[in-house]
CSV table of C-alpha atoms in Angstrom, one decimal:
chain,number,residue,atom,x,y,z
A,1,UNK,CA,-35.5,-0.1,4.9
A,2,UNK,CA,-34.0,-0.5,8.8
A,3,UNK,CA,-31.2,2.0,8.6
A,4,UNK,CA,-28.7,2.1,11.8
A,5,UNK,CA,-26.3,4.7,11.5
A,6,UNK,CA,-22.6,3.2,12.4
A,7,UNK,CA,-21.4,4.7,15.2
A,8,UNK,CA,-17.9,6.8,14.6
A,9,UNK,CA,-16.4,5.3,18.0
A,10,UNK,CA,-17.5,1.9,18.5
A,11,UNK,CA,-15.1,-0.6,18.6
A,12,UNK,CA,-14.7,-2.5,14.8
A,13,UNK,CA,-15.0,-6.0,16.8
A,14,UNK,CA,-18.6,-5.8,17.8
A,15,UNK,CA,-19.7,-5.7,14.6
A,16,UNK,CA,-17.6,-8.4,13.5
A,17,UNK,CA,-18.5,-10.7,16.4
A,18,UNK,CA,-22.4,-10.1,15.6
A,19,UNK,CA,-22.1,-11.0,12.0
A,20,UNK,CA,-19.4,-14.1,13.0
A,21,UNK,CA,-22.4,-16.0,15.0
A,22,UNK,CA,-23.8,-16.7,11.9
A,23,UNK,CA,-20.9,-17.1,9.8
A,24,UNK,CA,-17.5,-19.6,9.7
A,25,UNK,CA,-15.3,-17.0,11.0
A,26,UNK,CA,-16.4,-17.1,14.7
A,27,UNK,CA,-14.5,-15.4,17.4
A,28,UNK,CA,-13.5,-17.9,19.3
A,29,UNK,CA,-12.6,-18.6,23.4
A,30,UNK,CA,-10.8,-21.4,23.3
A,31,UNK,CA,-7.5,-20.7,25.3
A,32,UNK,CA,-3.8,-19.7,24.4
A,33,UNK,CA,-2.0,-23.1,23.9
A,34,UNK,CA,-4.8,-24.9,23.3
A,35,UNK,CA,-5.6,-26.7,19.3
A,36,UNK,CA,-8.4,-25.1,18.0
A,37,UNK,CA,-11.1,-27.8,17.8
A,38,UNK,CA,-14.4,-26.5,18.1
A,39,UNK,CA,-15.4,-23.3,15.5
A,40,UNK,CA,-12.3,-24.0,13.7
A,41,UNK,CA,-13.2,-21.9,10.0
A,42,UNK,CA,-13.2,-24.4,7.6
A,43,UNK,CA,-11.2,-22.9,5.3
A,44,UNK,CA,-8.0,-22.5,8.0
A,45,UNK,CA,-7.8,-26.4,7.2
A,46,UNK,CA,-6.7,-26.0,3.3
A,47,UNK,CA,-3.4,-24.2,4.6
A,48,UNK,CA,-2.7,-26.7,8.0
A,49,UNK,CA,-4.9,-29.1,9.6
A,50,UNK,CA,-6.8,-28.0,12.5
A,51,UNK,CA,-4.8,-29.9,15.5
A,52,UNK,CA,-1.9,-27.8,13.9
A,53,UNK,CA,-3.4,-24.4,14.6
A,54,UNK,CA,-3.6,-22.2,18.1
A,55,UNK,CA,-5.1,-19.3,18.9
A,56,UNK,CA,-2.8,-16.0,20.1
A,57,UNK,CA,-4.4,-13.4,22.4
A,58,UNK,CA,-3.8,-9.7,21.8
A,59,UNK,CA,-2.7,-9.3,25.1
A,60,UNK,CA,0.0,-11.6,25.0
A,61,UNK,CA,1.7,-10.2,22.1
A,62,UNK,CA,1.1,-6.6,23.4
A,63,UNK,CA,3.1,-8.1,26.8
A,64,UNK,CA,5.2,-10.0,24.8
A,65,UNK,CA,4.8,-12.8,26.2
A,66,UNK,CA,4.0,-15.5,23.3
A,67,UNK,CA,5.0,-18.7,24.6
A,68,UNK,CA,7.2,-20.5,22.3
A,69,UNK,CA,5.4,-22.9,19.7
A,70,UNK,CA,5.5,-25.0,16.3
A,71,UNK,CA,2.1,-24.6,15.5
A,72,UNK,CA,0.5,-21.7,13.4
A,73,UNK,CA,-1.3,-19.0,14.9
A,74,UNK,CA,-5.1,-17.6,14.8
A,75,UNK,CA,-5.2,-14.3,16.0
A,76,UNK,CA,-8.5,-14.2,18.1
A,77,UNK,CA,-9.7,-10.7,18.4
A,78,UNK,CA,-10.2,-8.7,15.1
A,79,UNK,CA,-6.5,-6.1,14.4
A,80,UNK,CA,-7.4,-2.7,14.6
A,81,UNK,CA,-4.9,0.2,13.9
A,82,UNK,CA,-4.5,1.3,17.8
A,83,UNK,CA,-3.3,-2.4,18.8
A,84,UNK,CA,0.3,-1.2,16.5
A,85,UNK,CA,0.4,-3.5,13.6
A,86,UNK,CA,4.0,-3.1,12.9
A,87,UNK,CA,4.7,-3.8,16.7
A,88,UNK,CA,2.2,-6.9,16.7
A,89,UNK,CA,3.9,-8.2,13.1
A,90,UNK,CA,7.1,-8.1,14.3
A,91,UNK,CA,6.9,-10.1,17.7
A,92,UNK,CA,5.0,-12.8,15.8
A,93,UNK,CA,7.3,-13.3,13.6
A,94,UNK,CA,10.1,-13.6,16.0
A,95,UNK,CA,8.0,-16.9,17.5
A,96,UNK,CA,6.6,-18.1,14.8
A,97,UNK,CA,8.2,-21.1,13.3
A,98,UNK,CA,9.7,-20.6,9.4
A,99,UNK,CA,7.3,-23.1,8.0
A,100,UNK,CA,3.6,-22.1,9.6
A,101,UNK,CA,1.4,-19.8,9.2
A,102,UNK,CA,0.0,-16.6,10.8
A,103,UNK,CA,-3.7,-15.7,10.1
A,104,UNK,CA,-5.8,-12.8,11.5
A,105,UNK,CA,-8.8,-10.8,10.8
A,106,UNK,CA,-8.8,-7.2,10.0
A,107,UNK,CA,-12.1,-4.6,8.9
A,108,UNK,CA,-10.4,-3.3,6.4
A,109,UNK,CA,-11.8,0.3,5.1
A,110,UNK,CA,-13.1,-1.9,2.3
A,111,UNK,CA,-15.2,-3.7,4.5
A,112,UNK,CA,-16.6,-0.6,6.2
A,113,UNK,CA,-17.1,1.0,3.0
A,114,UNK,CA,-19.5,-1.9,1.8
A,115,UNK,CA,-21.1,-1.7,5.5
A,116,UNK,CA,-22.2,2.0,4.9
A,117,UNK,CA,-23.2,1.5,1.5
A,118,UNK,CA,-25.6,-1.5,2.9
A,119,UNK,CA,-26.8,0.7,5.8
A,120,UNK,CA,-27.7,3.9,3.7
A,121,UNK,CA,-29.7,5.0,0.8
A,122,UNK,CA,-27.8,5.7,-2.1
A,123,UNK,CA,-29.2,9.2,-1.7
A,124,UNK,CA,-27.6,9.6,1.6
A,125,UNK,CA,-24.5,7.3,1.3
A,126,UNK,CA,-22.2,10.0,-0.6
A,127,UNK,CA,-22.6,12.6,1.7
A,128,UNK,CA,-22.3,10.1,5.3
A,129,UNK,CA,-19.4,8.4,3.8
A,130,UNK,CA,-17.6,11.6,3.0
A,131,UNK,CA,-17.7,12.4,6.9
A,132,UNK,CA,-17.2,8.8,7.8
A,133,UNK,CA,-13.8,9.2,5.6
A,134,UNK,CA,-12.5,12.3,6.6
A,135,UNK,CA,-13.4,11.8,10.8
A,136,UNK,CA,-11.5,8.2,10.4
A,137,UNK,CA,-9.4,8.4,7.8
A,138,UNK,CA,-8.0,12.3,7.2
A,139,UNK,CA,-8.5,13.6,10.6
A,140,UNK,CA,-6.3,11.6,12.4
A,141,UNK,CA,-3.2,12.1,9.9
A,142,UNK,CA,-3.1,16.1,10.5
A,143,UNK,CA,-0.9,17.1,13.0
A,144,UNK,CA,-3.2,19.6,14.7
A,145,UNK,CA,-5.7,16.4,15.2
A,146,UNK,CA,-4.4,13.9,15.9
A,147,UNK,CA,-4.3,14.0,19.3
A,148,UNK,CA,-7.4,14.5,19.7
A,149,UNK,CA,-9.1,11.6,17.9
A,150,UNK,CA,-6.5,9.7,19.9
A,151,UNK,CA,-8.2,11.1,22.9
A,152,UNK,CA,-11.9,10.7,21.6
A,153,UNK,CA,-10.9,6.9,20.9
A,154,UNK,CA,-12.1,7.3,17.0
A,155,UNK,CA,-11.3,4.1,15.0
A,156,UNK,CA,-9.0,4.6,11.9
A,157,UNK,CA,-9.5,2.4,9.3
A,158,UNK,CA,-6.7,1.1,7.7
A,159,UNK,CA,-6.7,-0.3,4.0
A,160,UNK,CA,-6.2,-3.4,2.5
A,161,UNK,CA,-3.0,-2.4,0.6
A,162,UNK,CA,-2.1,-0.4,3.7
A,163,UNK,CA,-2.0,-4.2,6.0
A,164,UNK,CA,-0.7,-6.0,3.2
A,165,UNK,CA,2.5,-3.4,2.9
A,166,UNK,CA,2.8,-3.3,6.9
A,167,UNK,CA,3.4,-7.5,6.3
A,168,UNK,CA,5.7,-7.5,4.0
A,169,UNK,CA,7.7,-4.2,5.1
A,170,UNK,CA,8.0,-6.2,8.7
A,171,UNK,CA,9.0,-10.0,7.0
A,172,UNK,CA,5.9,-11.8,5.9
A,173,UNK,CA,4.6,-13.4,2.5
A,174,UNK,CA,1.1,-12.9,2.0
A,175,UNK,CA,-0.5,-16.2,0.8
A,176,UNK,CA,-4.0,-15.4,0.9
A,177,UNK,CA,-6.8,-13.1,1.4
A,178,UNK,CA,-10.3,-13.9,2.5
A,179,UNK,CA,-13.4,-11.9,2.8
A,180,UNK,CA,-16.0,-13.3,5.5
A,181,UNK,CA,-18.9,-11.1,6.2
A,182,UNK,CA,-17.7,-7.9,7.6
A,183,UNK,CA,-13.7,-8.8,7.9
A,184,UNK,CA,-11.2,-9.9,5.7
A,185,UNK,CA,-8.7,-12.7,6.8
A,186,UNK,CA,-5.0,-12.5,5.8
A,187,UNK,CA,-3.1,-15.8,5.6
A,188,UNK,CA,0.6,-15.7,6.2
A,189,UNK,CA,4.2,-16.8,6.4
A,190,UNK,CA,7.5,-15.5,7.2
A,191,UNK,CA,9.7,-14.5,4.4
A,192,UNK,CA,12.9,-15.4,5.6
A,193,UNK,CA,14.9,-13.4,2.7
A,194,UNK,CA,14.1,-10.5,3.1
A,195,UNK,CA,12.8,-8.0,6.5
A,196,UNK,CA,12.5,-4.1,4.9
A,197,UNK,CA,12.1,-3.3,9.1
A,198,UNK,CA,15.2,-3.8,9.9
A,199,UNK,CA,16.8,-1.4,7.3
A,200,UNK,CA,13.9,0.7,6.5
A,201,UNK,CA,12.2,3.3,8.8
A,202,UNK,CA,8.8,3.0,9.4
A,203,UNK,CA,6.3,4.3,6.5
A,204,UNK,CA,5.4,8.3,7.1
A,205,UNK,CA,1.6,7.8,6.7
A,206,UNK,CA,1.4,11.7,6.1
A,207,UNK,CA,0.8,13.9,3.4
A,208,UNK,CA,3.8,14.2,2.3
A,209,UNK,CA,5.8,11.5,1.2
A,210,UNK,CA,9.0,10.6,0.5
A,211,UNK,CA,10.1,8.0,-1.8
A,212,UNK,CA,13.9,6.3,-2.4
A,213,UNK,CA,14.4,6.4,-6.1
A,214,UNK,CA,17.6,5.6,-7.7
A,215,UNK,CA,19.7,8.6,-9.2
A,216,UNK,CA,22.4,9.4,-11.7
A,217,UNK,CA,25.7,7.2,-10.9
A,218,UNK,CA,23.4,5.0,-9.1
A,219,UNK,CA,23.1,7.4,-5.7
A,220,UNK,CA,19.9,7.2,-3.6
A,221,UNK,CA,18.1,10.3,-4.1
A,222,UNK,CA,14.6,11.2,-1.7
A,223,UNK,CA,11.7,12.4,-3.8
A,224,UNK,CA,8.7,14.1,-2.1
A,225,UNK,CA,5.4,13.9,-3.7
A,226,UNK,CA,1.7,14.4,-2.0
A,227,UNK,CA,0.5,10.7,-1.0
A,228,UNK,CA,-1.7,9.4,-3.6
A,229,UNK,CA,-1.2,6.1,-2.3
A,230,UNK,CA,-2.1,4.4,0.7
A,231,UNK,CA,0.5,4.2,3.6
A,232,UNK,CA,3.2,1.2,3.1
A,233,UNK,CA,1.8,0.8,-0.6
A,234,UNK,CA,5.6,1.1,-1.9
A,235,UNK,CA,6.1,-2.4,-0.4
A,236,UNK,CA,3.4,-4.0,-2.2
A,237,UNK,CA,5.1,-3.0,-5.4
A,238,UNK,CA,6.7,-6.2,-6.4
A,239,UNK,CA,3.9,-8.5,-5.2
A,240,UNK,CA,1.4,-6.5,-7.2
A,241,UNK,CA,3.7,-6.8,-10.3
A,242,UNK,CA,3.9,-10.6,-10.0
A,243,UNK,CA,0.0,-10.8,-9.6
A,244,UNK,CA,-0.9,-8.2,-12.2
A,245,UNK,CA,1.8,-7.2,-14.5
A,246,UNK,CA,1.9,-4.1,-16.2
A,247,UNK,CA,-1.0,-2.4,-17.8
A,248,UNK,CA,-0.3,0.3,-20.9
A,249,UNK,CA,1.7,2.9,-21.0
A,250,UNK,CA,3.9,0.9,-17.9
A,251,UNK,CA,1.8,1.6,-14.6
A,252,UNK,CA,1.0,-1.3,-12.8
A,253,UNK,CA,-2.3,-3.0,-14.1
A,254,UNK,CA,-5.5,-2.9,-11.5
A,255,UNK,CA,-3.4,-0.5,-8.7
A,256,UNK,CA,-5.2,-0.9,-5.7
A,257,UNK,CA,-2.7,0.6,-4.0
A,258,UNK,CA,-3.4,4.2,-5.1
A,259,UNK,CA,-6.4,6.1,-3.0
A,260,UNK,CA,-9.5,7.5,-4.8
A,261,UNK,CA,-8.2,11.0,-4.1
A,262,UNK,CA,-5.1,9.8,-5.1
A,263,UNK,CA,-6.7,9.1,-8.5
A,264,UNK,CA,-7.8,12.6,-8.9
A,265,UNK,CA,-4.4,14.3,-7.7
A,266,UNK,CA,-2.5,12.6,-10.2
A,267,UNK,CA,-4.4,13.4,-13.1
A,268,UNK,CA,-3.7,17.0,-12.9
A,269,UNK,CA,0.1,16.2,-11.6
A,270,UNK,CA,-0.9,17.9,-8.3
A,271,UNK,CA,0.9,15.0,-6.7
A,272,UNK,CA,3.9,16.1,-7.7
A,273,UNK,CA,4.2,19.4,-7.0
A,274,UNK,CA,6.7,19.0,-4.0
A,275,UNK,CA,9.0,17.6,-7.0
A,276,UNK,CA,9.6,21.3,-7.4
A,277,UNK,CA,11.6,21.0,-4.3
A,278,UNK,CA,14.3,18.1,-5.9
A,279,UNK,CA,13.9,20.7,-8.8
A,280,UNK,CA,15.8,23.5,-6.5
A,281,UNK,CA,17.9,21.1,-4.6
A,282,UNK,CA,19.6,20.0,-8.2
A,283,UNK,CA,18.5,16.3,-7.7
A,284,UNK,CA,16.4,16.4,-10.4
A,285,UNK,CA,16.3,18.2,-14.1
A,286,UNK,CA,13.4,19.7,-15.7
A,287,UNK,CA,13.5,17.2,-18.3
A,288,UNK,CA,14.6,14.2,-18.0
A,289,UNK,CA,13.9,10.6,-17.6
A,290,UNK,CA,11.6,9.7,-14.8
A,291,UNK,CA,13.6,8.6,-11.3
A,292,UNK,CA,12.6,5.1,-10.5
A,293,UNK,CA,12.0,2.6,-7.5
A,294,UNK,CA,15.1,0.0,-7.1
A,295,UNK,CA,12.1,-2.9,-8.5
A,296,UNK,CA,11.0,-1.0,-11.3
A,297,UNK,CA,14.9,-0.4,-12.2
A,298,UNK,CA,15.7,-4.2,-12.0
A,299,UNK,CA,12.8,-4.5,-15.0
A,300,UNK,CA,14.8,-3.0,-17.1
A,301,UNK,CA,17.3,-4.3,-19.6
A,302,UNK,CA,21.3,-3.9,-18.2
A,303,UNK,CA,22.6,-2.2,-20.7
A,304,UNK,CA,19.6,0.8,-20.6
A,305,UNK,CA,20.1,0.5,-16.8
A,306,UNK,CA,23.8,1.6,-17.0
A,307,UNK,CA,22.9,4.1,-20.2
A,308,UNK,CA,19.9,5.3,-17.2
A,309,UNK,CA,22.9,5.6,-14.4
A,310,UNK,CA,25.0,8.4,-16.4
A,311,UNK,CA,22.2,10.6,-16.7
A,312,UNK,CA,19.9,12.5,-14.1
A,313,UNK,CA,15.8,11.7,-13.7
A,314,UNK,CA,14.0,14.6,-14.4
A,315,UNK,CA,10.9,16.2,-13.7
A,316,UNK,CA,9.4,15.9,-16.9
A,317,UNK,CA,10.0,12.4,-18.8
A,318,UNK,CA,10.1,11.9,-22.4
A,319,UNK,CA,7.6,9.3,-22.0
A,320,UNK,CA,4.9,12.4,-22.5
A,321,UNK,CA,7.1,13.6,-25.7
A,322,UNK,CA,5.9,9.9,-27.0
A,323,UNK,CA,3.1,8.5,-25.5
A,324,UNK,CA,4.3,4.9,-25.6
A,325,UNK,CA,2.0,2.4,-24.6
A,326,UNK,CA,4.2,-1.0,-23.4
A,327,UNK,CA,7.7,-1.4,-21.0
A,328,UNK,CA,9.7,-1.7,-24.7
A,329,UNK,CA,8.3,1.3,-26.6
A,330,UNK,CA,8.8,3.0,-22.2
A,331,UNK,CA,12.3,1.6,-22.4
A,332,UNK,CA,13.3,3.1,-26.6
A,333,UNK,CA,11.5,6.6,-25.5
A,334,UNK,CA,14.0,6.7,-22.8
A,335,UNK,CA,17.1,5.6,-24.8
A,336,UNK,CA,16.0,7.8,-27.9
A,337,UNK,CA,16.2,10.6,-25.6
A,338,UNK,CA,19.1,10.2,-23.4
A,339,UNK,CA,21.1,9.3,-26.9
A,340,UNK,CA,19.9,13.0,-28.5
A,341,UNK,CA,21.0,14.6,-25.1
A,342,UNK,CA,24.1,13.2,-24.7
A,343,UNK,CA,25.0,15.1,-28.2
A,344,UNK,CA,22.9,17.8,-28.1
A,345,UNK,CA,21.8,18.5,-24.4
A,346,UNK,CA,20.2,22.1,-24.1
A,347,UNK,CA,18.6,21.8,-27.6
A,348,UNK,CA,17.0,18.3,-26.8
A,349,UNK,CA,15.7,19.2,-23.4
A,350,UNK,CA,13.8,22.4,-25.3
A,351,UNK,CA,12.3,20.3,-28.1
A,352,UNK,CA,10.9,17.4,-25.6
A,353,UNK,CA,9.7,20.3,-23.4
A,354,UNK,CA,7.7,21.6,-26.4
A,355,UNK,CA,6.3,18.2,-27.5
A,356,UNK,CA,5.3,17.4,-23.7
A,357,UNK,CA,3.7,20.7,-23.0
A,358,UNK,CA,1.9,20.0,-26.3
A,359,UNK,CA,0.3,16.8,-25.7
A,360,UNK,CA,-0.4,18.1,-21.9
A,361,UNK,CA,-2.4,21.1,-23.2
A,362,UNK,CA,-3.4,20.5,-26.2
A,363,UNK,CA,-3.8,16.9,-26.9
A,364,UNK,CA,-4.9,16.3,-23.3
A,365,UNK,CA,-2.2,14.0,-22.1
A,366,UNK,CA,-3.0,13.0,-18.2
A,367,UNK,CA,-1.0,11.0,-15.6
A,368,UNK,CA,-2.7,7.7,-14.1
């Protein structure tokens, strides 16, 4: 086997471009303004035809200087993390006509996964990856270095669920995705109803993370959990709910959106230790029924949405008291229990505390 170690600081594109001579996706040199023509990617034409399309330089949307136009755009060189997504997304969108699309290629840490695994021994791959993820992908979020792999000019990958929530927190429908050797190309278009920048600060790709969730009498409450998701993952919420619906026991089916540590964090509930801190500050009760996102809310029936709005979200749902499996046996878990508490308050709370810590340690009960 030919094994070439990737190198940590080399730019993502010249991979890309050395795969792309032998592939549809091409990089392409045509100029700014002009129709793509020649190495137009055949399947670009199933969403316009190719006398519709143009190319967009980097440059001129890091100068902001995209010239006016009613064509859709191809970006030419491959997004990478440093180029400012969020930035980029937004000044497209503000030139880019309602109707057309925006497409551009991004190695997504997927893509560089499936590179290492195809470069290494299985023998070897474990332990390389390991240092590929935490030089590229942990390093950079700690405060102490992130300056410094700024300075060193080390790539950071960035996910697929991570790119898909920076377009539609800055305005865009996604309408496809499509892997081409080494890259994945997203297809999109504005969404004209609704812009999550313009309200919403930008994602906090830390650690810690906060989360709006919806509190008693309605009031926006902040919870902080340790990330188990990738950054911007809370805007792919409703778009992976149309796609995939809900699996059992009311998590989203096939979550792509939550990290492989984040996997392993949650099963032990170390994710939400920082809950504690809600806990202390009195927006949350021990026991209670679990604080939700504003989508996940609007799933449920009005009149267990205004039963939800007198009562405040607690640490500990009943949903572990009774194991339900679907949204309806979620939502009469929740009613039986805020119905006993609104009689009976500190004498409910103890007996769901004793059947949740029961099924936690001794029937094994595990978060997902």
């Amino acid at each position: 086997m030919n094994i070439r170690p990737l190198a940590i600081t080399e730019a993502y594109s010249s991979d890309l471009n050395e795969t792309s001579n032998h592939a549809e996706a091409a990089v392409f040199s045509t100029p700014l303004s002009k129709a793509i023509v020649d190495n137009f990617p055949d399947f670009l034409s199933e969403f316009a035809k190719r006398e519709k399309w143009e190319y967009l330089q980097l440059d001129d949307v890091l100068k902001n200087t995209i010239p006016n136009s009613d064509k859709c755009f191809y970006l030419e060189q491959v997004l990478v993390k440093s180029a400012d997504p969020n930035t980029l997304f937004c000044r497209i969108r503000k030139t880019l006509s309602g109707d057309k699309y925006f497409a551009f290629k991004v190695v997504t840490a997927e893509n560089v996964k499936q590179q290492i695994r195809a470069n290494f021994p299985v023998a070897i791959f474990p332990a390389y990856y390991l240092y590929h993820f935490l030089l590229r992908r942990v390093f950079p979020k700690l405060k102490g270095l992130r300056k410094l792999s700024r300075l060193l000019s080390i790539p950071v990958d960035m996910s697929r669920a991570e790119i898909m929530g920076r377009l539609i927190y800055n305005g865009y429908k996604i309408v496809q995705m499509i892997d081409i050797p080494s890259a994945t190309v997203f297809i999109t278009t504005i969404d004209t109803e609704h812009n999550p920048s313009q309200t919403n600060p930008a994602s906090n790709e830390g650690f810690l993370f906060r989360m709006k969730r919806i509190g008693k009498g309605g009031k926006d409450i902040t919870i902080y959990k340790f990330r188990s998701m990738h950054p911007y993952a809370e805007y792919v919420q409703a778009y992976l709910h149309t796609k995939n619906g809900l699996a059992e026991g009311g998590k989203f089916k096939d979550d792509f959106r939550v990290s492989t540590g984040g996997r392993l964090i949650r099963k032990y509930w170390v994710d939400e230790l920082p809950m504690l801190y809600n806990l202390l500050k009195g927006d949350i009760k021990l026991v209670g029924v679990r604080p939700l996102s504003a989508h996940y809310f609007a799933l449920y029936p009005l009149s267990v949405q205004r039963l939800r709005l007198r009562h405040k979200p607690g640490l500990l749902p009943p949903f572990y008291a009774d194991l339900p499996k679907t949204l309806d046996e979620i939502l009469q878990s929740e009613v039986n229990y805020m119905n006993r508490y609104a009689k009976a308050p500190v004498w409910t709370d103890c007996v769901y505390l004793y059947r949740i810590l029961k099924n936690i340690i001794v029937h094994g009960a595990r978060s997902k």
